[in-house]
XYZ file of C-alpha atoms in Angstrom:
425
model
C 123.076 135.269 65.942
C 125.105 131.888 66.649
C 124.576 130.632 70.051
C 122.152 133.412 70.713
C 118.563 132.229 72.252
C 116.007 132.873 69.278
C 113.058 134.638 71.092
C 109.505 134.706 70.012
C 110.124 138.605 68.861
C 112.288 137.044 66.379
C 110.172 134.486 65.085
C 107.505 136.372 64.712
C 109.513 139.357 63.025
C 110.817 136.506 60.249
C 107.959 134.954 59.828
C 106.294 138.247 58.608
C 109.009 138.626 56.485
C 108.921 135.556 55.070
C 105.065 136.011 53.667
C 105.789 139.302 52.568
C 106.358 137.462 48.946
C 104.131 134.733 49.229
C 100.118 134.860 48.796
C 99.600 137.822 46.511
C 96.352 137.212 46.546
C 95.658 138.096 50.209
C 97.822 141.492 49.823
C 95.328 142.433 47.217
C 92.376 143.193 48.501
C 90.849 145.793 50.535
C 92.031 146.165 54.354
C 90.259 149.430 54.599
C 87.994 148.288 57.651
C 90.630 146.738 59.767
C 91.510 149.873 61.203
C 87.696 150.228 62.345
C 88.770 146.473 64.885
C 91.734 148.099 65.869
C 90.372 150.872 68.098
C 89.011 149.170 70.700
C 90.586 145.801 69.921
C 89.061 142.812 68.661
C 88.021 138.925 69.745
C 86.031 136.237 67.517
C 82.904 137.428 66.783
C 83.641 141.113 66.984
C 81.661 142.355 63.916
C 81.108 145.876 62.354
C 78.521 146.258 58.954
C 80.599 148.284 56.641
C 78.212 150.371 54.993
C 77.112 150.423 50.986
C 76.327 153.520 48.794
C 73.136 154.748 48.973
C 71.214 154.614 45.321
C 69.209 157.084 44.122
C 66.678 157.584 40.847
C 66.917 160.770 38.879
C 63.509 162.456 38.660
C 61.948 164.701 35.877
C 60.881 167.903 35.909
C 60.619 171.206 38.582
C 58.205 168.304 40.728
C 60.072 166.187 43.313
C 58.591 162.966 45.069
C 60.980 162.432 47.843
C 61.693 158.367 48.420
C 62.971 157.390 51.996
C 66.612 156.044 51.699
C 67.201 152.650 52.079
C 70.480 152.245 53.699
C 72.499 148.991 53.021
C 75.425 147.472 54.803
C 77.629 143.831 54.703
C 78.572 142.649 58.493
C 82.337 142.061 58.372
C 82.922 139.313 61.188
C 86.006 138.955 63.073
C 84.783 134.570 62.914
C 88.487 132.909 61.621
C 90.899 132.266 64.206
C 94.034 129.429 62.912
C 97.203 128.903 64.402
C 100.195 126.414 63.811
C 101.679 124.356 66.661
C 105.064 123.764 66.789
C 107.875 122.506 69.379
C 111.292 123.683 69.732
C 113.846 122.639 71.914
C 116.903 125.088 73.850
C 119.329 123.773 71.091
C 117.233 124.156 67.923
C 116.704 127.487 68.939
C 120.893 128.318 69.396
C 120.944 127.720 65.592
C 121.619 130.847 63.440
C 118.243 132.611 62.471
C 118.571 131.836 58.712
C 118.818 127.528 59.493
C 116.027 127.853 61.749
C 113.859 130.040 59.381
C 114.006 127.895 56.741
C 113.827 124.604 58.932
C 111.318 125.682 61.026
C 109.496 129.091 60.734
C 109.008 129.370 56.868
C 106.755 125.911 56.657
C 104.957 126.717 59.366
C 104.053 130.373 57.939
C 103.121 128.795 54.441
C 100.674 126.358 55.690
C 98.883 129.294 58.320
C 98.806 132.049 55.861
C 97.828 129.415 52.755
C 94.890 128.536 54.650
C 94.058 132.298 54.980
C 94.513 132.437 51.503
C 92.851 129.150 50.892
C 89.416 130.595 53.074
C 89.768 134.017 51.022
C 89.102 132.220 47.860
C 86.453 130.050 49.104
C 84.503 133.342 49.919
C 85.593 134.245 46.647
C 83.001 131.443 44.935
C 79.895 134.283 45.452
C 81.897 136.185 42.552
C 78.580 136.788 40.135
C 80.029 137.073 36.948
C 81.708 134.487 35.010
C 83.412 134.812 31.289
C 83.992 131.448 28.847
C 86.152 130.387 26.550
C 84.758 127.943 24.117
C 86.016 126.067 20.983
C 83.489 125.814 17.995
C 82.056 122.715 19.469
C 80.714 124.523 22.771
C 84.160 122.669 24.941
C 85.458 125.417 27.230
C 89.535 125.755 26.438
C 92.209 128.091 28.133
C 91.341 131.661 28.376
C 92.703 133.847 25.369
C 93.407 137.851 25.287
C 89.729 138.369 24.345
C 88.660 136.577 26.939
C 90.240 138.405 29.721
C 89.591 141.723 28.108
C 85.947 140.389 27.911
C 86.134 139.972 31.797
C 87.703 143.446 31.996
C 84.404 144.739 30.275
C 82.210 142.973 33.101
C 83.781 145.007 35.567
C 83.622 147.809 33.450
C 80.039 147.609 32.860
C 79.652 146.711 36.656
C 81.051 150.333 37.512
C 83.759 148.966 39.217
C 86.838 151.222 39.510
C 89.129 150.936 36.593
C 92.654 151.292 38.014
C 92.745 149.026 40.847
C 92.045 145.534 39.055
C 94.059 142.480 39.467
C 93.916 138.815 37.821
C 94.852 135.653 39.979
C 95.529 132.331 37.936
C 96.179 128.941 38.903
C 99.870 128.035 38.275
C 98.449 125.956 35.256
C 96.116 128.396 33.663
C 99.088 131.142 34.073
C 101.561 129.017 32.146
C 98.558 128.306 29.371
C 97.678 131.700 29.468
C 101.584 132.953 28.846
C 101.749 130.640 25.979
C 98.924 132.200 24.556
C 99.926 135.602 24.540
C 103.469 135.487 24.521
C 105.090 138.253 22.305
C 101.638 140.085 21.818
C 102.983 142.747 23.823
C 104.659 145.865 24.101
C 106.533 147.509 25.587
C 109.594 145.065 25.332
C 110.118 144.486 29.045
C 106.884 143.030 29.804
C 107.358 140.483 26.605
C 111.125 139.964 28.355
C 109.211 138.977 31.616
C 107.194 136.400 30.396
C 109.997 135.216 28.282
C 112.672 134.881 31.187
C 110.298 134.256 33.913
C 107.321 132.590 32.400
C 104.566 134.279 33.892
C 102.352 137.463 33.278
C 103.467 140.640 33.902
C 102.027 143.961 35.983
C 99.932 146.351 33.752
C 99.273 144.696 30.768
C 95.726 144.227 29.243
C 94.428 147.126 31.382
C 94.931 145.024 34.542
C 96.924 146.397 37.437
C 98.563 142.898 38.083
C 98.823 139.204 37.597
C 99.441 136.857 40.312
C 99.681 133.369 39.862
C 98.185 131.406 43.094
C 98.543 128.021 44.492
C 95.294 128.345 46.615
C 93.037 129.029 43.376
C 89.548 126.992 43.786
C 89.296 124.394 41.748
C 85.283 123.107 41.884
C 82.849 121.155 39.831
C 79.884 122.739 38.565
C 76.840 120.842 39.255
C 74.862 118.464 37.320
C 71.802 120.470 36.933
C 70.145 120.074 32.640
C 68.963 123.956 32.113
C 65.359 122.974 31.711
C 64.007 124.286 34.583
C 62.061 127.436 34.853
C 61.151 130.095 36.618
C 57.659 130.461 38.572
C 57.612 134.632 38.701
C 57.786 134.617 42.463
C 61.097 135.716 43.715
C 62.912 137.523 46.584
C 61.043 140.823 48.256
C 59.478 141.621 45.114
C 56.061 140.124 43.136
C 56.114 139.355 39.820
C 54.895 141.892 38.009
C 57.718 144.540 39.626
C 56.037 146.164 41.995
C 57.968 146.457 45.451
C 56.232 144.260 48.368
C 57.892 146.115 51.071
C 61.068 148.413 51.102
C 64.368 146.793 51.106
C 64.345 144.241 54.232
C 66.936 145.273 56.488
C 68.013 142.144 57.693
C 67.825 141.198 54.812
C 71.222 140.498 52.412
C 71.104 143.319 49.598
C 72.984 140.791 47.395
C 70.959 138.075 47.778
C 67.218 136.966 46.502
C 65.707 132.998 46.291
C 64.653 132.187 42.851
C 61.991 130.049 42.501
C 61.535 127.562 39.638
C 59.892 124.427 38.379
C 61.511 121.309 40.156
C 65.094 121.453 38.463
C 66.636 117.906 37.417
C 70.311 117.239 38.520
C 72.168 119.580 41.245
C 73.814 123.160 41.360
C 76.752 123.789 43.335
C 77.807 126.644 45.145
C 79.338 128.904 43.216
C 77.691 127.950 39.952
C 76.718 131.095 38.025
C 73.290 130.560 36.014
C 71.278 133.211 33.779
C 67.181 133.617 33.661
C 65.864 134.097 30.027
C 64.683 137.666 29.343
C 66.368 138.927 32.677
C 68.995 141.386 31.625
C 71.888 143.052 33.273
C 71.510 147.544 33.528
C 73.651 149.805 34.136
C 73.605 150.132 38.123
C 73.769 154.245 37.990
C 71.076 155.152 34.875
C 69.588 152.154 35.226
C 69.227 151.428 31.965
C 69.231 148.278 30.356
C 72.785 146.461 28.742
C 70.845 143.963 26.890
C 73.087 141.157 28.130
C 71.409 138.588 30.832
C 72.369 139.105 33.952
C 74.372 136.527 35.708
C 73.854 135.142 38.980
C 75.702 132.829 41.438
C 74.601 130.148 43.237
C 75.044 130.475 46.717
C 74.750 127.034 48.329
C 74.209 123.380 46.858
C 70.751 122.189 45.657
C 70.057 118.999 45.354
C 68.044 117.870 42.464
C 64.270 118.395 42.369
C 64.616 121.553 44.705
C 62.637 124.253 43.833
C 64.444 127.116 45.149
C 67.546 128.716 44.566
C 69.379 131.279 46.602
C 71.055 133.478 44.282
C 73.513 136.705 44.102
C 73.052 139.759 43.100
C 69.269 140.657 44.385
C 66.591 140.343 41.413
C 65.800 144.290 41.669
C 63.729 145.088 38.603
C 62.155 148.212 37.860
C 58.440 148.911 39.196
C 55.448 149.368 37.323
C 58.192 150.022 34.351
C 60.217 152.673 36.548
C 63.430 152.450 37.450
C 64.276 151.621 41.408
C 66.942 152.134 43.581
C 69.666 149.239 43.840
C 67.719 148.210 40.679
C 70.038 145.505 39.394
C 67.951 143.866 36.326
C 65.737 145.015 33.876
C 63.008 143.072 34.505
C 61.687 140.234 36.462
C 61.815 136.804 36.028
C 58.455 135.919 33.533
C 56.917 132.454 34.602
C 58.123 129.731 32.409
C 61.545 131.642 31.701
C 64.009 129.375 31.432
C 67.464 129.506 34.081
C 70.491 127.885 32.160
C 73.807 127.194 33.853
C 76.810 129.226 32.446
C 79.520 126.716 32.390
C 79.026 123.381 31.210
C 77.534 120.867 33.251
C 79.726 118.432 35.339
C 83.078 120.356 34.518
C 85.880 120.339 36.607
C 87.039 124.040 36.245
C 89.952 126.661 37.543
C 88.358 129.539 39.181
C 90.599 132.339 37.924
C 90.038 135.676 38.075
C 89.570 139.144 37.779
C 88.328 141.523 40.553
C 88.693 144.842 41.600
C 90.234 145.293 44.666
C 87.418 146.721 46.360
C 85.314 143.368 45.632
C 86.524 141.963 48.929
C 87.921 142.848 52.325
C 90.094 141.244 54.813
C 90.584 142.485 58.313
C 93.070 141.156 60.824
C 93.671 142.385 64.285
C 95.826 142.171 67.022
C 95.603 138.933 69.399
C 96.279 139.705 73.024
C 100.126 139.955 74.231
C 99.892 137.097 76.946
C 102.810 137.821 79.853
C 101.502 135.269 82.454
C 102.133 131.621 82.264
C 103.999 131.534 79.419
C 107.708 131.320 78.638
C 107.696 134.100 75.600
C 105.034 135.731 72.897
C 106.097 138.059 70.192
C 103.395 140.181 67.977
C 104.498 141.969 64.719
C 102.226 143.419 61.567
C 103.403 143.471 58.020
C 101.401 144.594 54.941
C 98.713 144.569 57.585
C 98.834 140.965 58.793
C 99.206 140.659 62.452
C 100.686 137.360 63.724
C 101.394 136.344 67.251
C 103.942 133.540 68.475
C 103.391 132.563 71.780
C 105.671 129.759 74.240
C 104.439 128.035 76.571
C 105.986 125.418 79.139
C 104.490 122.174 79.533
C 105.081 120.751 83.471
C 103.500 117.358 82.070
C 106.532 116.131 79.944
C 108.898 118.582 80.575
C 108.552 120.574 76.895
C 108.102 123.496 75.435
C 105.642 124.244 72.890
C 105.676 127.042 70.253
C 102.238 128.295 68.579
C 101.830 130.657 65.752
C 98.142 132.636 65.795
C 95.925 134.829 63.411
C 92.399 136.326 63.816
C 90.731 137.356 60.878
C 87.765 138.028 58.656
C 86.486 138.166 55.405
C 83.550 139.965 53.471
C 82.289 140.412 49.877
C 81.298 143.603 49.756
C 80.262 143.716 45.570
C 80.150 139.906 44.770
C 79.512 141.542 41.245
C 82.961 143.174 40.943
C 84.806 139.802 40.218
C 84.757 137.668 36.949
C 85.159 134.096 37.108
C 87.771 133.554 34.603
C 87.406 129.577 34.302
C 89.646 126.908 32.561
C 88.720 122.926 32.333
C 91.006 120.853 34.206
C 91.753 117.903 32.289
């Protein structure tokens, strides 16, 4: 392609390629809606509400009481536009297509697609469930076998689907986390990957695949002492079980607002907590695990406040029956008290283990612009679309190159992903 005029076709074509083996994390996760944006196109703000199962409660006996059904949905919003400026001149873009890929196109695609990366794991902090690993002293340490497989039985007991689940690790927790396990496996060519290349393999543990990711959150869990407790009032539902109203709506079916005693010290986003006596059931019998239920916190509170927006819904059972969407096995008593899961203050890793279906990413088409520009390309691989767009600028005589994405993101079942955490030091 020497002395050949690069177009934006090009660019865009290579720069696809190029993040075909970068961000696993992105490529694994559901793109099932995006088809739903591409029928009639899409701008910001375009949104369709992707629709939940409906839940239903087995009855005894030849009698039936029929119960309206609540439908639930999750608005996916087209609401992340990013793009990458970038200027080339006539002679830059002479160069053969591998020097200019690799001077020009491959940095700029890293640092656009990162951030989609980077604002698919930020979503990813209203993942409910979270799995330690703790030394005999109560310190949280690397993640071990057992703890991953614990995490595996989470998602199991979630109901999430068991052959689409995938682990993503920090680059440091992956290399802790291949030390630990290294030669525990079989067959031989998974133990010969993680001896010659140092990370985890595909398929081992009962997990479809390991990816280690540069974009894994790293947050601090709040300050908060686990001494407050809860008042009995919570969400759509009184204390004593019984429903207030159906299911709101407009209301989010993953989220309720806890409310407790004045709690001393903060919670973060993202921090999961667990209410004494509040257990987690089985979301299809209904019946009850005997393990508290986790929840995540889903915005800062500063210390003193008395509420506390949580994920998944407190859904207990009414007047001791069992409810549609019920998600606990019974309500909050006043005076129980809510504990946070990992340790207060920590600095943690927020690996982990999801099922695909936990989260969906849409992106669609931008518009092919053939007036008043010099050149724009378009191109879709592994169901990113990416534009490239030139455009002549009269002022001081230059030419400016753009790259563009339009996106968005949605947790559909916040409960079918496991925290995974590991201290950072």
């Amino acid at each position: 392609m020497s002395n050949n005029l690069i177009n934006n076709s090009m660019i865009t074509r290579e720069a696809l390629m190029l993040r075909r083996n970068t961000n696993d994390f992105i490529q694994n996760v559901s793109r099932e809606y995006q088809d739903q944006f591409a029928r009639a196109g899409a701008k910001i703000g375009a949104t369709i509400n992707v629709r939940l199962p409906n839940d239903y409660v087995v009855q005894d006996g030849p009698t039936v009481n029929p119960e309206a059904t609540a439908e639930r949905s999750i608005p996916l919003v087209i609401n992340y536009r990013k793009n990458v400026p970038m200027s080339f001149s006539t002679q830059e873009r002479t160069l053969n297509m591998d020097d200019f890929s690799a001077r020009y196109i491959a940095p700029a695609v890293n640092a656009l697609v990162g951030q989609v990366a980077s604002d698919a794991m930020t979503l990813a902090l209203q993942a409910s469930n979270m799995v330690l690993n703790t030394d005999e002293s109560g310190n949280l340490i690397a993640p071990s076998s057992q703890t991953w497989l614990q995490a595996k039985a989470v998602l199991t007991a979630c109901n999430a689907p068991l052959g689409d689940r995938y682990a993503v690790l920090d680059p440091m927790t992956d290399a802790n986390t291949v030390a630990g396990m290294m030669g525990m496996f079989n067959p031989t060519d998974r133990v010969s990957r993680q001896t010659i290349d140092g990370q985890m393999g595909s398929k081992i543990l009962g997990v479809q695949g390991w990816m280690q990711d540069q974009t894994v959150a790293i947050s601090q869990t709040g300050s908060y002492d686990s001494t407050a407790t809860a008042t009995g009032a919570y969400g759509n539902y009184t204390p004593n079980g019984a429903p207030v109203s159906t299911i709101s709506s407009s209301a989010s079916p993953h989220s309720s607002v806890l409310t407790v005693s004045a709690i001393n010290g903060t919670l973060n986003a993202g921090d999961v907590i667990t209410i004494a006596g509040v257990n987690r059931v089985n979301r299809i019998n209904k019946n009850s695990l005997h393990i508290l239920q986790q929840f995540v916190v889903l915005a800062d509170c500063a210390s003193g406040a008395t509420s506390i927006p949580i994920s998944p819904a407190i859904i207990p059972p009414a007047n001791g029956s069992a409810v549609p969407y019920q998600t606990v096995d019974s309500a909050p008593a006043a005076g129980a008290v809510v504990k946070l899961v990992a340790p207060a203050g920590s600095v943690i890793r927020r690996n982990m283990l999801y099922s695909k279906r936990a989260m969906t990413l849409a992106t669609v088409d931008l518009e092919m612009v053939d007036r008043g520009v010099v050149d724009c390309g378009r191109a879709s691989l592994d169901g990113v679309s990416l534009r490239t767009l030139t455009y002549y600028n009269g002022s001081d005589d230059t030419r400016a190159t753009r790259l563009d994405v339009l996106y968005g993101l949605g947790m559909l079942r916040p409960d079918w992903a496991v925290i995974v955490p590991e201290l950072v030091e």
